[in-house]
XYZ file of C-alpha atoms in Angstrom:
339
model
C 67.399 66.952 82.839
C 63.979 67.267 84.493
C 61.872 70.389 84.942
C 62.742 70.828 88.605
C 66.482 71.163 87.999
C 66.151 73.801 85.251
C 65.163 76.702 87.562
C 68.019 75.851 89.908
C 70.498 75.886 87.016
C 69.065 79.180 85.793
C 69.496 80.738 89.226
C 73.062 79.423 89.433
C 73.911 80.936 86.046
C 72.324 84.227 87.039
C 74.472 84.333 90.168
C 77.595 83.705 88.135
C 76.666 86.639 85.901
C 76.473 89.029 88.851
C 79.440 91.415 88.770
C 81.993 91.010 91.539
C 81.516 94.665 92.467
C 77.903 93.967 93.394
C 78.958 91.328 95.907
C 81.462 93.773 97.428
C 78.753 96.429 97.584
C 76.536 94.026 99.504
C 79.387 93.523 101.975
C 79.579 97.301 102.397
C 75.853 97.494 103.109
C 76.105 94.665 105.629
C 79.043 96.264 107.488
C 77.334 99.663 107.557
C 74.125 98.182 108.963
C 76.129 96.274 111.574
C 77.724 99.480 112.856
C 74.336 101.202 112.742
C 72.779 98.510 114.948
C 75.759 98.473 117.324
C 75.599 102.261 117.492
C 72.035 102.227 118.739
C 72.706 99.374 121.164
C 76.010 100.596 122.632
C 75.958 104.355 122.047
C 72.285 105.162 121.716
C 72.874 107.056 118.457
C 73.035 106.498 114.731
C 76.281 105.747 112.910
C 75.026 106.565 109.409
C 72.829 109.603 110.135
C 75.795 111.845 110.885
C 76.951 113.766 107.771
C 79.967 115.228 109.565
C 81.275 111.795 110.526
C 80.796 110.474 107.015
C 82.488 113.492 105.409
C 85.482 113.125 107.745
C 85.659 109.434 106.852
C 85.669 110.146 103.116
C 88.362 112.810 103.524
C 90.547 110.444 105.537
C 90.477 107.656 102.976
C 90.517 109.796 99.816
C 94.290 110.423 99.935
C 95.065 106.738 100.460
C 92.441 106.038 97.806
C 94.579 107.894 95.253
C 97.437 105.529 96.080
C 95.082 102.536 96.004
C 94.079 103.335 92.419
C 97.727 103.143 91.365
C 98.290 100.003 93.424
C 95.232 98.421 91.789
C 96.768 98.390 88.317
C 100.076 97.154 89.773
C 98.376 94.181 91.449
C 96.289 93.465 88.355
C 99.561 93.162 86.425
C 100.732 90.538 88.925
C 103.025 92.843 90.914
C 103.039 94.609 94.255
C 104.173 98.054 95.420
C 105.461 98.575 98.968
C 107.108 101.929 98.239
C 104.041 104.145 97.803
C 103.916 105.363 101.412
C 107.586 106.389 101.385
C 107.147 108.126 98.024
C 104.327 110.108 99.652
C 106.759 111.291 102.347
C 109.495 112.218 99.848
C 107.205 114.099 97.463
C 105.457 115.890 100.329
C 108.801 117.251 101.576
C 110.006 118.334 98.127
C 106.695 119.867 97.029
C 106.245 121.760 100.290
C 109.814 123.132 100.125
C 108.949 124.684 96.760
C 105.510 125.900 97.893
C 106.595 127.875 100.949
C 105.766 131.528 101.429
C 109.012 133.419 100.900
C 110.773 130.678 98.949
C 113.273 133.253 97.695
C 115.278 135.589 99.892
C 114.353 139.027 98.568
C 117.790 140.374 99.487
C 119.492 137.736 97.356
C 116.830 137.416 94.620
C 115.221 140.863 94.312
C 112.008 141.001 92.316
C 111.268 137.266 92.540
C 107.916 136.226 93.984
C 106.755 132.916 95.404
C 106.650 130.084 92.891
C 103.308 129.435 91.170
C 101.514 126.308 92.396
C 102.216 124.468 89.147
C 105.934 124.279 89.999
C 105.756 122.303 93.290
C 102.978 120.140 91.860
C 104.944 119.346 88.696
C 108.143 118.637 90.631
C 106.289 116.421 93.120
C 104.699 114.414 90.306
C 108.081 114.148 88.583
C 109.682 112.762 91.751
C 106.899 110.163 91.986
C 107.343 109.323 88.297
C 111.092 108.783 88.686
C 110.667 106.590 91.785
C 107.985 104.495 90.097
C 109.989 104.180 86.881
C 113.035 102.982 88.854
C 110.839 100.326 90.463
C 109.594 99.242 87.064
C 113.054 99.161 85.478
C 114.470 96.938 88.199
C 111.466 94.605 88.108
C 111.257 94.384 84.318
C 114.903 94.171 83.313
C 116.699 92.575 86.279
C 113.921 90.103 87.173
C 114.030 91.196 90.808
C 110.768 90.212 92.531
C 108.447 93.233 92.898
C 108.376 92.716 96.652
C 112.165 93.183 96.936
C 112.479 96.017 94.398
C 109.714 98.130 95.946
C 110.908 97.299 99.462
C 114.277 98.787 98.524
C 112.587 101.911 97.171
C 110.501 102.125 100.347
C 113.629 102.325 102.483
C 115.514 104.627 100.086
C 112.652 107.117 99.614
C 112.033 107.308 103.359
C 115.734 107.918 103.941
C 115.739 110.648 101.286
C 112.748 112.341 102.930
C 114.641 112.444 106.247
C 117.884 113.645 104.634
C 116.236 116.382 102.561
C 115.690 118.668 105.552
C 117.695 116.727 108.151
C 114.446 115.506 109.683
C 112.955 118.981 110.136
C 109.323 119.647 109.096
C 108.459 122.218 106.435
C 105.426 124.456 106.857
C 103.752 127.685 105.694
C 102.730 126.932 102.097
C 101.253 129.497 99.727
C 97.472 129.858 99.632
C 97.296 128.381 96.126
C 99.131 125.242 97.238
C 97.094 124.943 100.449
C 93.909 125.066 98.342
C 94.743 121.587 96.998
C 93.950 120.122 100.423
C 91.216 122.471 101.554
C 87.635 121.311 102.066
C 86.559 118.551 99.708
C 89.377 119.170 97.210
C 91.106 115.827 98.036
C 87.843 113.997 97.348
C 87.411 115.699 93.970
C 91.019 114.926 93.046
C 90.479 111.286 93.978
C 87.287 111.060 91.908
C 89.012 112.539 88.852
C 91.920 110.078 89.217
C 89.530 107.151 89.696
C 87.459 108.111 86.642
C 90.537 108.437 84.424
C 92.079 105.137 85.528
C 88.718 103.344 85.219
C 88.435 104.415 81.584
C 92.095 103.658 80.878
C 92.006 100.157 82.376
C 88.687 99.197 80.842
C 88.711 100.759 77.385
C 92.321 101.263 76.244
C 95.236 99.118 75.074
C 97.070 100.061 78.247
C 94.357 98.393 80.306
C 94.135 95.326 78.075
C 97.906 94.847 78.223
C 97.862 95.231 82.016
C 95.236 92.517 82.457
C 96.956 90.269 79.924
C 100.317 90.488 81.710
C 98.684 89.760 85.050
C 96.792 86.760 83.701
C 99.726 85.166 81.893
C 102.927 87.139 81.159
C 104.312 84.489 78.812
C 101.141 84.420 76.741
C 101.145 88.227 76.702
C 104.718 88.242 75.401
C 103.894 85.682 72.703
C 100.917 87.790 71.599
C 103.234 90.710 70.873
C 103.069 92.747 74.084
C 106.347 94.298 75.214
C 105.981 93.095 78.798
C 109.092 94.859 80.112
C 108.241 98.267 78.711
C 104.633 98.040 79.859
C 105.724 96.986 83.358
C 107.815 100.165 83.612
C 104.763 102.195 82.582
C 102.589 100.524 85.224
C 104.982 101.294 88.071
C 105.611 104.797 86.739
C 101.870 105.535 86.856
C 101.714 104.152 90.393
C 104.619 106.420 91.348
C 102.918 109.488 89.878
C 99.759 108.769 91.871
C 101.803 108.298 95.055
C 103.432 111.647 94.325
C 100.026 113.228 93.848
C 98.903 111.796 97.169
C 101.989 113.280 98.817
C 101.157 116.704 97.410
C 97.554 116.497 98.603
C 98.417 115.260 102.109
C 100.988 118.041 102.524
C 98.529 120.675 101.319
C 95.840 119.335 103.599
C 98.058 119.336 106.693
C 99.777 122.641 105.750
C 103.058 120.959 106.616
C 105.357 118.201 105.407
C 107.218 115.738 107.596
C 109.531 112.886 106.706
C 107.246 110.365 108.400
C 104.230 111.203 106.254
C 102.688 108.253 104.451
C 103.868 105.605 106.897
C 101.820 102.393 106.411
C 99.847 104.007 103.563
C 101.078 101.289 101.208
C 99.521 98.520 103.307
C 96.237 100.400 103.641
C 96.156 100.932 99.871
C 96.835 97.248 99.196
C 94.122 96.323 101.695
C 91.613 98.594 99.939
C 92.395 96.997 96.579
C 92.211 93.411 97.871
C 89.006 94.093 99.835
C 87.649 95.527 96.580
C 88.197 92.237 94.772
C 91.577 92.791 93.120
C 93.289 89.400 92.963
C 96.822 89.194 94.357
C 97.581 86.553 91.721
C 96.960 89.158 89.002
C 94.676 89.483 86.002
C 91.500 90.405 87.871
C 90.071 93.468 89.578
C 88.700 96.918 88.812
C 88.877 100.543 89.895
C 85.211 100.462 90.896
C 85.875 97.497 93.171
C 88.802 99.335 94.757
C 86.604 102.381 95.335
C 84.072 100.215 97.158
C 86.896 98.564 99.087
C 88.119 102.034 100.056
C 84.709 102.923 101.451
C 84.520 99.589 103.306
C 87.929 100.274 104.827
C 86.853 103.781 105.826
C 83.564 102.578 107.308
C 85.355 99.953 109.398
C 87.915 102.418 110.806
C 85.285 105.096 111.376
C 82.995 102.522 112.982
C 85.716 101.414 115.383
C 86.272 105.036 116.400
C 82.516 105.567 116.736
C 82.314 102.595 119.101
C 85.264 104.079 121.057
C 87.503 101.118 120.423
C 91.061 101.789 121.601
C 93.589 102.623 118.892
C 95.740 99.532 119.468
C 92.699 97.294 119.101
C 91.948 99.098 115.842
C 95.432 98.309 114.536
C 95.087 94.623 115.436
C 91.673 94.394 113.801
C 92.980 96.219 110.736
C 95.664 93.545 110.398
C 93.054 90.828 110.782
C 90.946 92.463 108.047
C 93.912 92.490 105.647
C 94.637 88.813 106.302
C 90.941 87.936 105.931
C 90.816 89.747 102.577
C 93.831 87.770 101.332
C 92.338 84.477 102.566
C 89.095 85.328 100.752
C 91.084 86.026 97.566
C 92.873 82.664 97.842
C 89.526 80.937 98.361
C 88.079 82.649 95.273
C 91.076 81.545 93.214
C 90.747 77.920 94.319
C 87.046 77.961 93.574
C 87.728 79.413 90.126
C 90.321 76.701 89.392
C 87.918 73.929 90.431
C 85.198 75.294 88.156
C 87.603 75.470 85.238
């Protein structure tokens, strides 16, 4: 090895040591600057120097971001969850029905007041927990592919949301429930969820088991991990977070409708994959998903800023999801070649 090749090797090793999140962050910077330049050229105004636009963007993606955090650990474990959007609709309907002003008929139930906010929140989270646990039980103990099991839950939960009130919306929540979606409350809730799951996945046995199962379930089983029981836990956590998202979206809109959460599952998966979570399992992070969430929000907000028609936005969103998956496949092939 001569002296001229040593610096090149050193640079190559330094690049390999760069965290994946840094590369994703660079993508975010590049996309933001692209919209900034296009904004000045096409609109004569700045895309980034508008705090109101950025705050609206963050609010829009924060609810789906809560789901994306749960989806992240599912994908890391080698699974997938298509039911999260429907669970949002079901939990929104149930939580709002318990959070209405005048829940009890005073003539029938004299002396009873409206339920405290903890009741609809707890029931909504419980509904999400049950739906997620059912997903996990089917996947772990019947060997049904995650795609099929969660697809079934997606249809069933959406049907339940429509049946619960015969398709009628529910409105007029109590002030304490509405406060969960007021102002920047959804953003704070998302940040708390992200911080907790980041610590759990990175520093606890739960996180180590999740990565181990995603990397090689057979090796994880041989090493003493109860793969089936842990799989149920993973999907149960994802269900709870979908339930939380349903509560927040209902509180924010001051109403609940059976169609709430439609396509949220695909947006959440897109955020995770854009953030570097591998669809083959065993790799990814909450921080990467958070950056992917912001990238997703910047792209959608940028399209709106450039006055791109809604149907073009949907087509480009689909192209972005496919591109993220192609990039993940390319990374996996590159990793295999190096190994």
